[in-house]
Each structure stands twice: as structure tokens, then as C-alpha cells.
Amino acid sequence: MNVFLFIINLFFKIIKYLFQIIWWIYCLPFRLLDLLLPFPDHGLFHKSEISGYEFEEYCAHWLKKHGYRRCLVTKGSGDQGVDVIAYKNRHKYAIQCKYYADKVGNKAVQEVYAGMTYHNCDKAIVMTNSTFTPSAEELARKTEVLLIDRIHYRPPASVRVNCMAVSSIMFVAVGILLYFYIGLN
């Protein structure tokens, strides 16, 4: 009986590692394109590139990619300083997005802290493409507001290369290389 369980356990571990290898090969083109495409790597970009609302939409997308769920962009007026509401680990987050050319100051931290109470949230975040002033960082520490700076804006998926085609080509290339490698040995 123990031998049978050992064999089953070994079989599932092998399957698990095979899927991890296949996933790594599948993700390789995405990682290579992120490295090779000429996107800004410093996080700061000109104010005229996108609107404030587009940056809020982008921040909601960024939060989804980083484990937050139900990321809802609030309506433009009367949001009390909260641009996005999101959930993660049983917490409700009030998020303010600041698309600035200069450093973000205390006002953003104060607004999101007040908006957190207004929207019945547990935690607050200020996100920006820029950085924060030292006084904003100090206030955020005392009020326990999370600061996320230097958010990299990426163009929509329609602008980027079709990575599915690239990953399919990678699979075919790896298959051909393995065929010749095994065939020569």
C-alpha cells in the first residue's frame, strides 16, 4: 500500500513540475516583450500622455494584476477623494490615483483618509506615477495609508504584440529542438 501511495505521489509531483515548466515557457515571450519593448522604465511620464480618468482605469487594472478583486472606479464627482474601491484579504480599500508631473503632497493622503471613512473602507492607498513628498510619507505612516509610487503606464493590449502567436512559435521551436536533440543522441 505504501509503495502505491509513493508512486501516485511521485506521479502527481512530476505532472506538477511539467505544468510549471510549460507555464514558464508560455510566459517567456511576455517577459521578453516587457523587457524589449520601449516603455518607460522610470515610471514618470508626461502629463499629456493620458487623462486622469484613464490613469484611474489603469490603476484599477494594475490592482487586479496584483491580487485585488472587484476594483471599481468611482464616478467623477462626489467621490470624496476616492477614485477606486477594491478588495483584498477581507479588507475594503479606498484608493486615490494621482497622475502628477511633480511630487504628491499631504493633501492626497488627507483626502483618501477622509474618503476611507466616508466609503466605509478598512484601508486606504494613494497611487501615483510620480513620487511623494517627505511630509506626505510621514503623514501616511502615522495614518497607516499605503503609498504606491512610480506606477508604470502601459498602452492597451491592442497596441502590444500578440503574445499568443509568439508563445505558439516558441512551443514549436522548442519541440523542433527537442526532436533533433533526441534524434541525434
Short mmCIF file of C-alpha atoms in Angstrom, two decimals:
data_model
loop_
_atom_site.label_atom_id
_atom_site.label_comp_id
_atom_site.label_asym_id
_atom_site.label_seq_id
_atom_site.Cartn_x
_atom_site.Cartn_y
_atom_site.Cartn_z
CA MET A 1 0.00 0.00 0.00
CA ASN A 2 2.81 2.45 0.86
CA VAL A 3 4.51 1.76 -2.48
CA PHE A 4 1.27 2.52 -4.31
CA LEU A 5 0.87 5.84 -2.48
CA PHE A 6 4.52 6.68 -3.16
CA ILE A 7 4.05 6.04 -6.89
CA ILE A 8 0.85 8.12 -7.01
CA ASN A 9 2.55 10.95 -5.11
CA LEU A 10 5.56 10.81 -7.44
CA PHE A 11 3.29 10.82 -10.49
CA PHE A 12 1.46 13.97 -9.34
CA LYS A 13 4.72 15.73 -8.49
CA ILE A 14 6.04 15.00 -11.97
CA ILE A 15 2.81 16.32 -13.52
CA LYS A 16 3.03 19.44 -11.32
CA TYR A 17 6.61 20.17 -12.39
CA LEU A 18 5.78 19.54 -16.05
CA PHE A 19 2.96 22.09 -15.86
CA GLN A 20 5.29 24.57 -14.16
CA ILE A 21 7.83 24.15 -16.97
CA ILE A 22 5.13 24.50 -19.63
CA TRP A 23 3.79 27.65 -17.88
CA TRP A 24 7.28 29.11 -17.69
CA ILE A 25 7.79 28.50 -21.42
CA TYR A 26 4.36 30.01 -22.15
CA CYS A 27 5.15 33.16 -20.11
CA LEU A 28 8.63 33.61 -21.58
CA PRO A 29 7.50 35.68 -24.61
CA PHE A 30 5.52 38.01 -22.33
CA ARG A 31 8.56 38.57 -20.13
CA LEU A 32 10.84 39.09 -23.14
CA LEU A 33 8.43 41.61 -24.69
CA ASP A 34 8.21 43.51 -21.41
CA LEU A 35 12.00 43.77 -21.46
CA LEU A 36 12.39 44.59 -25.16
CA LEU A 37 9.52 46.99 -25.90
CA PRO A 38 10.44 50.64 -25.45
CA PHE A 39 8.21 51.50 -22.49
CA PRO A 40 9.37 53.99 -19.88
CA ASP A 41 11.09 52.14 -17.05
CA HIS A 42 11.25 55.03 -14.61
CA GLY A 43 7.51 55.38 -14.00
CA LEU A 44 7.37 59.13 -14.65
CA PHE A 45 5.81 60.32 -17.86
CA HIS A 46 4.44 63.49 -19.35
CA LYS A 47 1.16 64.83 -18.08
CA SER A 48 -0.34 64.92 -21.57
CA GLU A 49 0.01 61.19 -22.29
CA ILE A 50 -3.29 60.10 -20.69
CA SER A 51 -6.18 61.71 -18.83
CA GLY A 52 -6.76 61.42 -15.10
CA TYR A 53 -9.71 59.06 -15.66
CA GLU A 54 -7.61 56.82 -17.92
CA PHE A 55 -4.97 56.68 -15.18
CA GLU A 56 -7.66 55.67 -12.67
CA GLU A 57 -8.77 52.89 -15.03
CA TYR A 58 -5.16 51.83 -15.41
CA CYS A 59 -4.66 51.80 -11.62
CA ALA A 60 -7.75 49.57 -11.25
CA HIS A 61 -6.24 47.20 -13.83
CA TRP A 62 -2.87 47.31 -12.04
CA LEU A 63 -4.57 46.44 -8.74
CA LYS A 64 -6.35 43.46 -10.36
CA LYS A 65 -2.99 42.21 -11.64
CA HIS A 66 -1.61 42.46 -8.09
CA GLY A 67 -4.28 40.39 -6.33
CA TYR A 68 -7.04 42.90 -5.63
CA ARG A 69 -10.55 41.99 -6.70
CA ARG A 70 -13.73 43.90 -7.57
CA CYS A 71 -11.79 47.03 -8.46
CA LEU A 72 -14.44 49.64 -9.16
CA VAL A 73 -13.64 53.10 -10.49
CA THR A 74 -15.91 55.61 -8.74
CA LYS A 75 -17.91 58.29 -10.52
CA GLY A 76 -16.10 61.54 -11.23
CA SER A 77 -17.80 63.94 -8.84
CA GLY A 78 -18.76 63.44 -5.21
CA ASP A 79 -16.35 60.57 -4.69
CA GLN A 80 -14.84 62.27 -1.61
CA GLY A 81 -11.28 61.77 -2.83
CA VAL A 82 -11.65 58.05 -3.59
CA ASP A 83 -11.11 57.08 -7.22
CA VAL A 84 -11.11 53.27 -6.92
CA ILE A 85 -12.62 50.87 -4.39
CA ALA A 86 -11.05 47.41 -4.25
CA TYR A 87 -10.99 44.33 -2.04
CA LYS A 88 -8.13 42.11 -0.89
CA ASN A 89 -7.70 39.68 2.01
CA ARG A 90 -11.11 40.55 3.52
CA HIS A 91 -10.29 44.26 3.52
CA LYS A 92 -12.02 47.04 1.62
CA TYR A 93 -9.58 49.60 0.21
CA ALA A 94 -10.20 53.24 -0.70
CA ILE A 95 -7.70 54.24 -3.40
CA GLN A 96 -6.85 57.66 -4.72
CA CYS A 97 -4.97 57.91 -8.02
CA LYS A 98 -2.78 60.95 -8.66
CA TYR A 99 -1.38 61.48 -12.15
CA TYR A 100 1.16 64.22 -11.48
CA ALA A 101 4.31 65.58 -13.07
CA ASP A 102 5.50 66.76 -9.61
CA LYS A 103 5.63 65.06 -6.22
CA VAL A 104 2.35 64.24 -4.49
CA GLY A 105 1.83 66.07 -1.18
CA ASN A 106 -0.14 65.78 2.06
CA LYS A 107 -3.47 66.71 0.51
CA ALA A 108 -3.82 63.38 -1.29
CA VAL A 109 -3.19 61.41 1.92
CA GLN A 110 -5.68 63.59 3.83
CA GLU A 111 -8.35 63.20 1.13
CA VAL A 112 -8.09 59.43 0.86
CA TYR A 113 -8.05 59.07 4.64
CA ALA A 114 -11.31 61.06 4.85
CA GLY A 115 -12.73 59.15 1.85
CA MET A 116 -11.89 55.85 3.54
CA THR A 117 -14.27 56.72 6.37
CA TYR A 118 -16.93 58.07 4.01
CA HIS A 119 -16.94 54.85 1.92
CA ASN A 120 -16.74 52.52 4.98
CA CYS A 121 -13.36 51.11 3.94
CA ASP A 122 -10.78 49.42 6.19
CA LYS A 123 -7.64 50.69 4.49
CA ALA A 124 -6.50 53.48 2.19
CA ILE A 125 -3.99 53.71 -0.66
CA VAL A 126 -2.62 56.61 -2.72
CA MET A 127 -1.21 55.61 -6.12
CA THR A 128 0.81 57.87 -8.40
CA ASN A 129 3.02 57.85 -11.45
CA SER A 130 5.33 60.23 -9.60
CA THR A 131 6.73 60.13 -6.04
CA PHE A 132 5.65 61.52 -2.67
CA THR A 133 6.94 64.44 -0.61
CA PRO A 134 8.62 63.55 2.71
CA SER A 135 5.74 65.15 4.63
CA ALA A 136 3.20 63.01 2.71
CA GLU A 137 5.24 59.90 3.56
CA GLU A 138 5.33 60.88 7.24
CA LEU A 139 1.57 61.52 7.34
CA ALA A 140 0.92 58.22 5.56
CA ARG A 141 3.00 56.38 8.18
CA LYS A 142 1.00 57.94 11.02
CA THR A 143 -2.39 57.37 9.37
CA GLU A 144 -1.42 53.91 8.00
CA VAL A 145 -2.18 54.93 4.42
CA LEU A 146 -0.30 52.79 1.90
CA LEU A 147 1.65 54.74 -0.74
CA ILE A 148 2.33 53.21 -4.16
CA ASP A 149 4.52 55.34 -6.41
CA ARG A 150 6.10 55.17 -9.85
CA ILE A 151 3.23 53.24 -11.45
CA HIS A 152 4.30 52.32 -14.99
CA TYR A 153 1.69 53.11 -17.59
CA ARG A 154 1.42 50.53 -20.37
CA PRO A 155 -0.59 51.07 -23.54
CA PRO A 156 -3.75 48.98 -24.04
CA ALA A 157 -3.38 45.39 -25.23
CA SER A 158 -4.37 46.33 -28.79
CA VAL A 159 -1.11 48.25 -29.15
CA ARG A 160 1.05 45.40 -27.93
CA VAL A 161 2.24 42.41 -29.94
CA ASN A 162 0.04 39.32 -29.99
CA CYS A 163 1.86 37.21 -27.41
CA MET A 164 -0.23 34.10 -28.09
CA ALA A 165 1.32 33.85 -31.55
CA VAL A 166 4.79 34.39 -30.12
CA SER A 167 4.28 31.70 -27.45
CA SER A 168 2.95 29.26 -30.10
CA ILE A 169 6.08 29.84 -32.16
CA MET A 170 8.19 29.26 -29.03
CA PHE A 171 6.45 25.91 -28.40
CA VAL A 172 7.06 24.80 -31.98
CA ALA A 173 10.71 25.89 -31.81
CA VAL A 174 11.28 24.06 -28.52
CA GLY A 175 9.58 20.96 -29.97
CA ILE A 176 11.82 21.01 -33.06
CA LEU A 177 14.95 21.48 -30.95
CA LEU A 178 13.99 18.59 -28.67
CA TYR A 179 13.21 16.38 -31.69
CA PHE A 180 16.65 16.97 -33.18
CA TYR A 181 18.40 16.72 -29.80
CA ILE A 182 16.74 13.38 -29.01
CA GLY A 183 17.19 12.18 -32.58
CA LEU A 184 20.96 12.90 -32.55
CA ASN A 185 21.57 11.04 -29.27
#
